[in-house]
Amino acid sequence: MLDIVNISAGYGSLNAIQNISLSIPDGSKLGVFGHNGAGKTTLMRCIIGAHVPSQGEVRWHGEALPKGDVPATVKKGIAYVPQGHNVFPTLSVEKNLRIAGSLFGEEFLDEIYKLFPVLFERRSQRAGSMSGGEQQMLALGMALMTHPKWLLLDEPSTGLAPVIVRNVMDGLRDVNKRFGTGIIVVEQNVPATLKLVDHAIIIKSGQIVFNGTTAELNDKKDLWEWF
Ligand SMILES: Nc1ncnc2c1ncn2[C@@H]1O[C@H](COP(=O)(O)OP(=O)(O)OP(=O)(O)O)[C@@H](O)[C@H]1O
Ligand SMILES: [Mg+2]
């Protein structure tokens, strides 16, 4: 179980999220929805250790995760694909994957290539010359090279054509099924994400206003149709 315990966080005098508590079973898939500026990225950054909350902590299997320490959190088995593309553009696809896996061994490379055959086809290509969708898959592959138990993704479908969005969602479903990796995905594309996740939260002005199953959220179409 990953437990987010009463987290508040902000920037200077601005409170971005307040008293967020949430328990997510290992291996489950959670969608995080909400308007621009609602606090979704701030919550992800608190979990991965890129932002220190003013209050509260994140626990995994009952043990508090290190606050404000991304490398230590990644070593514990939590990976993060931030908003926007995050690859080394001048290096080849394969070099990007090898660098991402350097702490953990590179034997996982073949698994990534099986999951995303396009990365194998393009392994010698400069990452910066790949399309937006291909770069998103590479960013996902790089996160998977750290053998995560939890994979956090911040708006992985932004800027992608619908068919590529489906590829990314299918890839995430495969990762979850094959490796039991838990997935927490922030998305504006609610309909596509609801096909992937089993639970969802909606954050409004820094607070959770919905926390339930995908089926429950599907019944409240009026609630998520604004996103
Ligand atoms: N580095 C920062 N410095 C100051 N304020 C920030 C910073 N990052 C975020 N904020 C503010 O904190 C609030 C929450 O931002 P956050 O990025 O978490 O929202 P979000 O839900 O991810 O939005 P979006 O959907 O646009 O990505 C916003 O009001 C934002 O302006
Ligand atoms: Mg954001």
PDB file of C-alpha atoms and ligand atoms in Angstrom:
ATOM      1  CA  MET A   1       0.000   0.000   0.000  1.00  0.00           C
ATOM      2  CA  LEU A   2       1.202   3.488  -0.883  1.00  0.00           C
ATOM      3  CA  ASP A   3      -0.182   5.944   1.678  1.00  0.00           C
ATOM      4  CA  ILE A   4      -0.284   9.673   1.149  1.00  0.00           C
ATOM      5  CA  VAL A   5      -0.804  10.985   4.661  1.00  0.00           C
ATOM      6  CA  ASN A   6      -2.222  14.462   5.151  1.00  0.00           C
ATOM      7  CA  ILE A   7       0.058  16.243   2.676  1.00  0.00           C
ATOM      8  CA  SER A   8       0.010  20.003   2.284  1.00  0.00           C
ATOM      9  CA  ALA A   9       2.448  21.851   0.042  1.00  0.00           C
ATOM     10  CA  GLY A  10       2.911  25.236  -1.555  1.00  0.00           C
ATOM     11  CA  TYR A  11       5.242  27.804  -2.978  1.00  0.00           C
ATOM     12  CA  GLY A  12       6.021  30.723  -0.657  1.00  0.00           C
ATOM     13  CA  SER A  13       2.702  32.006   0.656  1.00  0.00           C
ATOM     14  CA  LEU A  14       0.667  30.050  -1.941  1.00  0.00           C
ATOM     15  CA  ASN A  15      -0.963  26.824  -0.742  1.00  0.00           C
ATOM     16  CA  ALA A  16      -1.050  24.513  -3.757  1.00  0.00           C
ATOM     17  CA  ILE A  17      -2.443  21.381  -2.033  1.00  0.00           C
ATOM     18  CA  GLN A  18      -4.052  20.991   1.385  1.00  0.00           C
ATOM     19  CA  ASN A  19      -4.521  17.938   3.602  1.00  0.00           C
ATOM     20  CA  ILE A  20      -4.398  15.334   0.865  1.00  0.00           C
ATOM     21  CA  SER A  21      -4.741  11.770   2.160  1.00  0.00           C
ATOM     22  CA  LEU A  22      -5.028   8.722  -0.036  1.00  0.00           C
ATOM     23  CA  SER A  23      -4.194   5.011   0.151  1.00  0.00           C
ATOM     24  CA  ILE A  24      -3.441   3.146  -3.054  1.00  0.00           C
ATOM     25  CA  PRO A  25      -3.057  -0.662  -3.134  1.00  0.00           C
ATOM     26  CA  ASP A  26       0.159  -2.012  -4.738  1.00  0.00           C
ATOM     27  CA  GLY A  27      -0.263  -2.804  -8.408  1.00  0.00           C
ATOM     28  CA  SER A  28      -3.360  -0.645  -8.898  1.00  0.00           C
ATOM     29  CA  LYS A  29      -3.927   2.060 -11.487  1.00  0.00           C
ATOM     30  CA  LEU A  30      -5.013   5.522 -10.344  1.00  0.00           C
ATOM     31  CA  GLY A  31      -6.098   8.448 -12.515  1.00  0.00           C
ATOM     32  CA  VAL A  32      -5.584  11.978 -11.167  1.00  0.00           C
ATOM     33  CA  PHE A  33      -7.827  14.611 -12.725  1.00  0.00           C
ATOM     34  CA  GLY A  34      -8.466  18.309 -12.172  1.00  0.00           C
ATOM     35  CA  HIS A  35      -8.354  21.740 -13.755  1.00  0.00           C
ATOM     36  CA  ASN A  36      -5.154  23.583 -14.640  1.00  0.00           C
ATOM     37  CA  GLY A  37      -3.494  24.771 -11.456  1.00  0.00           C
ATOM     38  CA  ALA A  38      -5.479  22.369  -9.244  1.00  0.00           C
ATOM     39  CA  GLY A  39      -2.287  20.961  -7.691  1.00  0.00           C
ATOM     40  CA  LYS A  40      -1.845  17.661  -9.563  1.00  0.00           C
ATOM     41  CA  THR A  41       1.815  18.170 -10.481  1.00  0.00           C
ATOM     42  CA  THR A  42       2.591  19.440  -6.983  1.00  0.00           C
ATOM     43  CA  LEU A  43       1.202  16.199  -5.530  1.00  0.00           C
ATOM     44  CA  MET A  44       3.322  14.089  -7.926  1.00  0.00           C
ATOM     45  CA  ARG A  45       6.406  16.166  -7.060  1.00  0.00           C
ATOM     46  CA  CYS A  46       5.813  15.609  -3.331  1.00  0.00           C
ATOM     47  CA  ILE A  47       5.580  11.828  -3.846  1.00  0.00           C
ATOM     48  CA  ILE A  48       8.769  11.574  -5.917  1.00  0.00           C
ATOM     49  CA  GLY A  49      10.696  13.948  -3.631  1.00  0.00           C
ATOM     50  CA  ALA A  50      11.081  16.872  -6.045  1.00  0.00           C
ATOM     51  CA  HIS A  51       9.146  19.133  -3.659  1.00  0.00           C
ATOM     52  CA  VAL A  52       9.154  19.077   0.134  1.00  0.00           C
ATOM     53  CA  PRO A  53       5.639  19.208   1.600  1.00  0.00           C
ATOM     54  CA  SER A  54       4.993  21.673   4.413  1.00  0.00           C
ATOM     55  CA  GLN A  55       3.056  18.949   6.221  1.00  0.00           C
ATOM     56  CA  GLY A  56       2.477  15.207   5.988  1.00  0.00           C
ATOM     57  CA  GLU A  57       4.393  12.323   4.426  1.00  0.00           C
ATOM     58  CA  VAL A  58       4.210   9.512   1.928  1.00  0.00           C
ATOM     59  CA  ARG A  59       4.554   5.955   3.241  1.00  0.00           C
ATOM     60  CA  TRP A  60       5.149   2.797   1.336  1.00  0.00           C
ATOM     61  CA  HIS A  61       4.564  -0.498   3.152  1.00  0.00           C
ATOM     62  CA  GLY A  62       4.302   1.618   6.298  1.00  0.00           C
ATOM     63  CA  GLU A  63       7.737   3.212   5.901  1.00  0.00           C
ATOM     64  CA  ALA A  64       8.043   6.961   5.249  1.00  0.00           C
ATOM     65  CA  LEU A  65       9.662   7.832   1.911  1.00  0.00           C
ATOM     66  CA  PRO A  66      12.622  10.243   2.068  1.00  0.00           C
ATOM     67  CA  LYS A  67      11.397  13.835   1.713  1.00  0.00           C
ATOM     68  CA  GLY A  68      12.909  15.990  -1.019  1.00  0.00           C
ATOM     69  CA  ASP A  69      15.286  13.264  -2.228  1.00  0.00           C
ATOM     70  CA  VAL A  70      14.490  12.092  -5.771  1.00  0.00           C
ATOM     71  CA  PRO A  71      17.406   9.623  -6.229  1.00  0.00           C
ATOM     72  CA  ALA A  72      16.635   7.918  -2.898  1.00  0.00           C
ATOM     73  CA  THR A  73      12.942   7.666  -3.819  1.00  0.00           C
ATOM     74  CA  VAL A  74      13.742   6.219  -7.261  1.00  0.00           C
ATOM     75  CA  LYS A  75      16.008   3.640  -5.578  1.00  0.00           C
ATOM     76  CA  LYS A  76      13.053   2.631  -3.398  1.00  0.00           C
ATOM     77  CA  GLY A  77      11.156   1.745  -6.578  1.00  0.00           C
ATOM     78  CA  ILE A  78       9.184   4.827  -7.571  1.00  0.00           C
ATOM     79  CA  ALA A  79       9.697   6.372 -11.006  1.00  0.00           C
ATOM     80  CA  TYR A  80       8.407   9.632 -12.450  1.00  0.00           C
ATOM     81  CA  VAL A  81       7.816  10.793 -15.997  1.00  0.00           C
ATOM     82  CA  PRO A  82       7.373  14.568 -15.610  1.00  0.00           C
ATOM     83  CA  GLN A  83       5.171  16.868 -17.687  1.00  0.00           C
ATOM     84  CA  GLY A  84       6.762  17.511 -21.112  1.00  0.00           C
ATOM     85  CA  HIS A  85       9.323  15.377 -22.875  1.00  0.00           C
ATOM     86  CA  ASN A  86      12.322  14.375 -20.893  1.00  0.00           C
ATOM     87  CA  VAL A  87      14.910  12.676 -23.007  1.00  0.00           C
ATOM     88  CA  PHE A  88      18.523  13.561 -23.799  1.00  0.00           C
ATOM     89  CA  PRO A  89      17.886  14.896 -27.329  1.00  0.00           C
ATOM     90  CA  THR A  90      21.425  14.632 -28.710  1.00  0.00           C
ATOM     91  CA  LEU A  91      21.937  11.019 -27.606  1.00  0.00           C
ATOM     92  CA  SER A  92      20.630   7.905 -29.350  1.00  0.00           C
ATOM     93  CA  VAL A  93      17.505   6.114 -28.176  1.00  0.00           C
ATOM     94  CA  GLU A  94      19.564   3.215 -26.841  1.00  0.00           C
ATOM     95  CA  LYS A  95      22.036   5.491 -25.032  1.00  0.00           C
ATOM     96  CA  ASN A  96      19.081   7.227 -23.324  1.00  0.00           C
ATOM     97  CA  LEU A  97      17.755   3.860 -22.113  1.00  0.00           C
ATOM     98  CA  ARG A  98      21.187   2.677 -20.963  1.00  0.00           C
ATOM     99  CA  ILE A  99      21.813   5.879 -18.983  1.00  0.00           C
ATOM    100  CA  ALA A 100      18.411   5.560 -17.302  1.00  0.00           C
ATOM    101  CA  GLY A 101      19.227   1.955 -16.351  1.00  0.00           C
ATOM    102  CA  SER A 102      22.799   2.572 -15.260  1.00  0.00           C
ATOM    103  CA  LEU A 103      21.992   2.389 -11.548  1.00  0.00           C
ATOM    104  CA  PHE A 104      20.002  -0.820 -11.870  1.00  0.00           C
ATOM    105  CA  GLY A 105      21.678  -2.871 -14.622  1.00  0.00           C
ATOM    106  CA  GLU A 106      20.853  -2.881 -18.284  1.00  0.00           C
ATOM    107  CA  GLU A 107      19.359  -6.367 -18.616  1.00  0.00           C
ATOM    108  CA  PHE A 108      15.871  -4.856 -18.733  1.00  0.00           C
ATOM    109  CA  LEU A 109      16.612  -3.281 -22.123  1.00  0.00           C
ATOM    110  CA  ASP A 110      15.228  -6.272 -24.060  1.00  0.00           C
ATOM    111  CA  GLU A 111      11.968  -6.089 -22.098  1.00  0.00           C
ATOM    112  CA  ILE A 112      11.578  -2.421 -23.013  1.00  0.00           C
ATOM    113  CA  TYR A 113      12.203  -3.217 -26.681  1.00  0.00           C
ATOM    114  CA  LYS A 114       9.558  -5.969 -26.544  1.00  0.00           C
ATOM    115  CA  LEU A 115       7.092  -3.536 -25.005  1.00  0.00           C
ATOM    116  CA  PHE A 116       7.834  -0.720 -27.464  1.00  0.00           C
ATOM    117  CA  PRO A 117       9.125  -2.253 -30.722  1.00  0.00           C
ATOM    118  CA  VAL A 118       9.410   1.241 -32.217  1.00  0.00           C
ATOM    119  CA  LEU A 119      12.232   1.983 -29.774  1.00  0.00           C
ATOM    120  CA  PHE A 120      14.118  -1.086 -31.027  1.00  0.00           C
ATOM    121  CA  GLU A 121      13.619  -0.012 -34.652  1.00  0.00           C
ATOM    122  CA  ARG A 122      14.881   3.467 -33.793  1.00  0.00           C
ATOM    123  CA  ARG A 123      17.564   2.465 -31.280  1.00  0.00           C
ATOM    124  CA  SER A 124      20.349   4.287 -33.172  1.00  0.00           C
ATOM    125  CA  GLN A 125      18.303   7.419 -33.917  1.00  0.00           C
ATOM    126  CA  ARG A 126      19.005  10.683 -32.109  1.00  0.00           C
ATOM    127  CA  ALA A 127      16.239  10.940 -29.498  1.00  0.00           C
ATOM    128  CA  GLY A 128      15.584  14.629 -30.284  1.00  0.00           C
ATOM    129  CA  SER A 129      14.679  13.770 -33.878  1.00  0.00           C
ATOM    130  CA  MET A 130      11.921  11.337 -32.874  1.00  0.00           C
ATOM    131  CA  SER A 131       8.256  12.361 -33.013  1.00  0.00           C
ATOM    132  CA  GLY A 132       6.450  13.571 -29.877  1.00  0.00           C
ATOM    133  CA  GLY A 133       4.762  10.186 -29.389  1.00  0.00           C
ATOM    134  CA  GLU A 134       8.012   8.292 -29.858  1.00  0.00           C
ATOM    135  CA  GLN A 135       9.774  10.559 -27.357  1.00  0.00           C
ATOM    136  CA  GLN A 136       6.961   9.960 -24.869  1.00  0.00           C
ATOM    137  CA  MET A 137       7.444   6.187 -25.254  1.00  0.00           C
ATOM    138  CA  LEU A 138      11.192   6.658 -24.776  1.00  0.00           C
ATOM    139  CA  ALA A 139      10.571   8.681 -21.585  1.00  0.00           C
ATOM    140  CA  LEU A 140       8.325   5.848 -20.397  1.00  0.00           C
ATOM    141  CA  GLY A 141      10.981   3.269 -21.331  1.00  0.00           C
ATOM    142  CA  MET A 142      13.606   5.262 -19.415  1.00  0.00           C
ATOM    143  CA  ALA A 143      11.414   5.299 -16.297  1.00  0.00           C
ATOM    144  CA  LEU A 144      10.877   1.524 -16.635  1.00  0.00           C
ATOM    145  CA  MET A 145      14.657   0.934 -16.790  1.00  0.00           C
ATOM    146  CA  THR A 146      14.681   1.699 -13.042  1.00  0.00           C
ATOM    147  CA  HIS A 147      12.456  -1.389 -12.393  1.00  0.00           C
ATOM    148  CA  PRO A 148       9.791   0.668 -10.612  1.00  0.00           C
ATOM    149  CA  LYS A 149       7.104  -0.742  -8.375  1.00  0.00           C
ATOM    150  CA  TRP A 150       5.247   2.516  -8.924  1.00  0.00           C
ATOM    151  CA  LEU A 151       5.212   4.588 -12.070  1.00  0.00           C
ATOM    152  CA  LEU A 152       4.061   8.217 -11.827  1.00  0.00           C
ATOM    153  CA  LEU A 153       3.179   9.962 -15.080  1.00  0.00           C
ATOM    154  CA  ASP A 154       2.266  13.611 -15.519  1.00  0.00           C
ATOM    155  CA  GLU A 155       0.071  14.146 -18.598  1.00  0.00           C
ATOM    156  CA  PRO A 156       1.699  11.526 -20.842  1.00  0.00           C
ATOM    157  CA  SER A 157      -0.832  12.031 -23.665  1.00  0.00           C
ATOM    158  CA  THR A 158      -0.457  15.809 -24.077  1.00  0.00           C
ATOM    159  CA  GLY A 159       0.187  16.766 -27.685  1.00  0.00           C
ATOM    160  CA  LEU A 160      -0.208  13.221 -29.008  1.00  0.00           C
ATOM    161  CA  ALA A 161      -2.535  12.087 -31.799  1.00  0.00           C
ATOM    162  CA  PRO A 162      -5.426   9.884 -30.617  1.00  0.00           C
ATOM    163  CA  VAL A 163      -3.909   6.706 -32.082  1.00  0.00           C
ATOM    164  CA  ILE A 164      -0.615   7.373 -30.239  1.00  0.00           C
ATOM    165  CA  VAL A 165      -2.531   8.102 -27.016  1.00  0.00           C
ATOM    166  CA  ARG A 166      -4.026   4.622 -27.371  1.00  0.00           C
ATOM    167  CA  ASN A 167      -0.528   3.161 -27.854  1.00  0.00           C
ATOM    168  CA  VAL A 168       0.719   4.872 -24.699  1.00  0.00           C
ATOM    169  CA  MET A 169      -2.327   3.712 -22.685  1.00  0.00           C
ATOM    170  CA  ASP A 170      -1.927   0.151 -24.058  1.00  0.00           C
ATOM    171  CA  GLY A 171       1.760   0.258 -23.126  1.00  0.00           C
ATOM    172  CA  LEU A 172       0.885   1.273 -19.565  1.00  0.00           C
ATOM    173  CA  ARG A 173      -1.727  -1.497 -19.341  1.00  0.00           C
ATOM    174  CA  ASP A 174       0.912  -4.039 -20.491  1.00  0.00           C
ATOM    175  CA  VAL A 175       3.480  -2.783 -17.975  1.00  0.00           C
ATOM    176  CA  ASN A 176       0.921  -3.099 -15.181  1.00  0.00           C
ATOM    177  CA  LYS A 177      -0.101  -6.603 -16.254  1.00  0.00           C
ATOM    178  CA  ARG A 178       3.348  -8.022 -16.927  1.00  0.00           C
ATOM    179  CA  PHE A 179       5.311  -6.520 -14.045  1.00  0.00           C
ATOM    180  CA  GLY A 180       2.593  -5.633 -11.546  1.00  0.00           C
ATOM    181  CA  THR A 181       3.797  -2.009 -11.620  1.00  0.00           C
ATOM    182  CA  GLY A 182       1.363   0.365  -9.924  1.00  0.00           C
ATOM    183  CA  ILE A 183       0.442   3.364 -12.056  1.00  0.00           C
ATOM    184  CA  ILE A 184      -0.511   6.890 -11.030  1.00  0.00           C
ATOM    185  CA  VAL A 185      -1.363   8.966 -14.068  1.00  0.00           C
ATOM    186  CA  VAL A 186      -2.264  12.672 -14.181  1.00  0.00           C
ATOM    187  CA  GLU A 187      -4.332  13.363 -17.290  1.00  0.00           C
ATOM    188  CA  GLN A 188      -6.526  15.966 -18.983  1.00  0.00           C
ATOM    189  CA  ASN A 189      -7.772  13.256 -21.346  1.00  0.00           C
ATOM    190  CA  VAL A 190     -10.298  11.760 -18.927  1.00  0.00           C
ATOM    191  CA  PRO A 191     -12.177   9.411 -21.319  1.00  0.00           C
ATOM    192  CA  ALA A 192      -8.961   7.732 -22.568  1.00  0.00           C
ATOM    193  CA  THR A 193      -7.601   7.434 -19.028  1.00  0.00           C
ATOM    194  CA  LEU A 194     -10.808   5.967 -17.594  1.00  0.00           C
ATOM    195  CA  LYS A 195     -10.292   2.992 -19.940  1.00  0.00           C
ATOM    196  CA  LEU A 196      -6.952   2.306 -18.243  1.00  0.00           C
ATOM    197  CA  VAL A 197      -7.348   3.088 -14.540  1.00  0.00           C
ATOM    198  CA  ASP A 198      -9.364   1.295 -11.868  1.00  0.00           C
ATOM    199  CA  HIS A 199      -9.500   4.215  -9.397  1.00  0.00           C
ATOM    200  CA  ALA A 200      -9.607   7.974  -9.803  1.00  0.00           C
ATOM    201  CA  ILE A 201      -9.330  11.150  -7.788  1.00  0.00           C
ATOM    202  CA  ILE A 202     -10.374  14.651  -8.770  1.00  0.00           C
ATOM    203  CA  ILE A 203      -8.436  17.527  -7.246  1.00  0.00           C
ATOM    204  CA  LYS A 204     -10.012  20.970  -7.091  1.00  0.00           C
ATOM    205  CA  SER A 205      -8.147  23.974  -5.665  1.00  0.00           C
ATOM    206  CA  GLY A 206      -5.676  21.696  -3.910  1.00  0.00           C
ATOM    207  CA  GLN A 207      -8.190  19.350  -2.294  1.00  0.00           C
ATOM    208  CA  ILE A 208      -9.628  15.953  -3.198  1.00  0.00           C
ATOM    209  CA  VAL A 209     -13.281  16.375  -4.214  1.00  0.00           C
ATOM    210  CA  PHE A 210     -13.763  12.833  -5.564  1.00  0.00           C
ATOM    211  CA  ASN A 211     -12.067   9.558  -4.626  1.00  0.00           C
ATOM    212  CA  GLY A 212     -13.559   6.343  -5.941  1.00  0.00           C
ATOM    213  CA  THR A 213     -13.580   3.633  -8.546  1.00  0.00           C
ATOM    214  CA  THR A 214     -13.685   4.201 -12.274  1.00  0.00           C
ATOM    215  CA  ALA A 215     -17.216   2.780 -12.336  1.00  0.00           C
ATOM    216  CA  GLU A 216     -18.336   5.313  -9.711  1.00  0.00           C
ATOM    217  CA  LEU A 217     -16.803   8.156 -11.693  1.00  0.00           C
ATOM    218  CA  ASN A 218     -18.379   6.906 -14.926  1.00  0.00           C
ATOM    219  CA  ASP A 219     -21.752   7.278 -13.191  1.00  0.00           C
ATOM    220  CA  LYS A 220     -20.949  10.922 -12.419  1.00  0.00           C
ATOM    221  CA  LYS A 221     -20.354  12.041 -15.979  1.00  0.00           C
ATOM    222  CA  ASP A 222     -21.437  15.585 -15.158  1.00  0.00           C
ATOM    223  CA  LEU A 223     -18.519  15.798 -12.700  1.00  0.00           C
ATOM    224  CA  TRP A 224     -15.713  14.904 -15.066  1.00  0.00           C
ATOM    225  CA  GLU A 225     -17.127  16.315 -18.265  1.00  0.00           C
ATOM    226  CA  TRP A 226     -15.736  19.772 -17.479  1.00  0.00           C
ATOM    227  CA  PHE A 227     -12.167  18.513 -17.786  1.00  0.00           C
TER     228      PHE A 227
HETATM  229  N1  LIG B   1       7.391  26.579  -8.994  1.00  0.00           N
HETATM  230  C1  LIG B   1       6.281  27.228  -8.638  1.00  0.00           C
HETATM  231  N2  LIG B   1       6.329  28.437  -8.046  1.00  0.00           N
HETATM  232  C2  LIG B   1       5.201  29.114  -7.681  1.00  0.00           C
HETATM  233  N3  LIG B   1       3.956  28.625  -7.848  1.00  0.00           N
HETATM  234  C3  LIG B   1       3.849  27.422  -8.423  1.00  0.00           C
HETATM  235  C4  LIG B   1       4.988  26.668  -8.854  1.00  0.00           C
HETATM  236  N4  LIG B   1       4.543  25.494  -9.389  1.00  0.00           N
HETATM  237  C5  LIG B   1       3.202  25.533  -9.320  1.00  0.00           C
HETATM  238  N5  LIG B   1       2.783  26.680  -8.741  1.00  0.00           N
HETATM  239  C6  LIG B   1       1.379  27.049  -8.465  1.00  0.00           C
HETATM  240  O1  LIG B   1       0.796  26.022  -7.664  1.00  0.00           O
HETATM  241  C7  LIG B   1      -0.543  25.737  -8.074  1.00  0.00           C
HETATM  242  C8  LIG B   1      -0.662  24.271  -8.449  1.00  0.00           C
HETATM  243  O2  LIG B   1       0.155  24.026  -9.586  1.00  0.00           O
HETATM  244  P1  LIG B   1       0.346  22.596 -10.216  1.00  0.00           P
HETATM  245  O3  LIG B   1       1.453  22.706 -11.225  1.00  0.00           O
HETATM  246  O4  LIG B   1       0.495  21.607  -9.137  1.00  0.00           O
HETATM  247  O5  LIG B   1      -1.067  22.401 -10.938  1.00  0.00           O
HETATM  248  P2  LIG B   1      -1.567  21.293 -11.983  1.00  0.00           P
HETATM  249  O6  LIG B   1      -2.843  20.752 -11.450  1.00  0.00           O
HETATM  250  O7  LIG B   1      -0.471  20.343 -12.278  1.00  0.00           O
HETATM  251  O8  LIG B   1      -1.887  22.187 -13.280  1.00  0.00           O
HETATM  252  P3  LIG B   1      -1.759  21.825 -14.854  1.00  0.00           P
HETATM  253  O9  LIG B   1      -2.961  21.001 -15.194  1.00  0.00           O
HETATM  254  O10 LIG B   1      -1.821  23.179 -15.518  1.00  0.00           O
HETATM  255  O11 LIG B   1      -0.459  21.122 -15.081  1.00  0.00           O
HETATM  256  C9  LIG B   1      -0.817  26.707  -9.236  1.00  0.00           C
HETATM  257  O12 LIG B   1      -1.506  27.804  -8.716  1.00  0.00           O
HETATM  258  C10 LIG B   1       0.563  27.102  -9.729  1.00  0.00           C
HETATM  259  O13 LIG B   1       0.547  28.395 -10.289  1.00  0.00           O
HETATM  260 MG    MG B   2       0.590  19.872 -13.969  1.00  0.00          MG
END
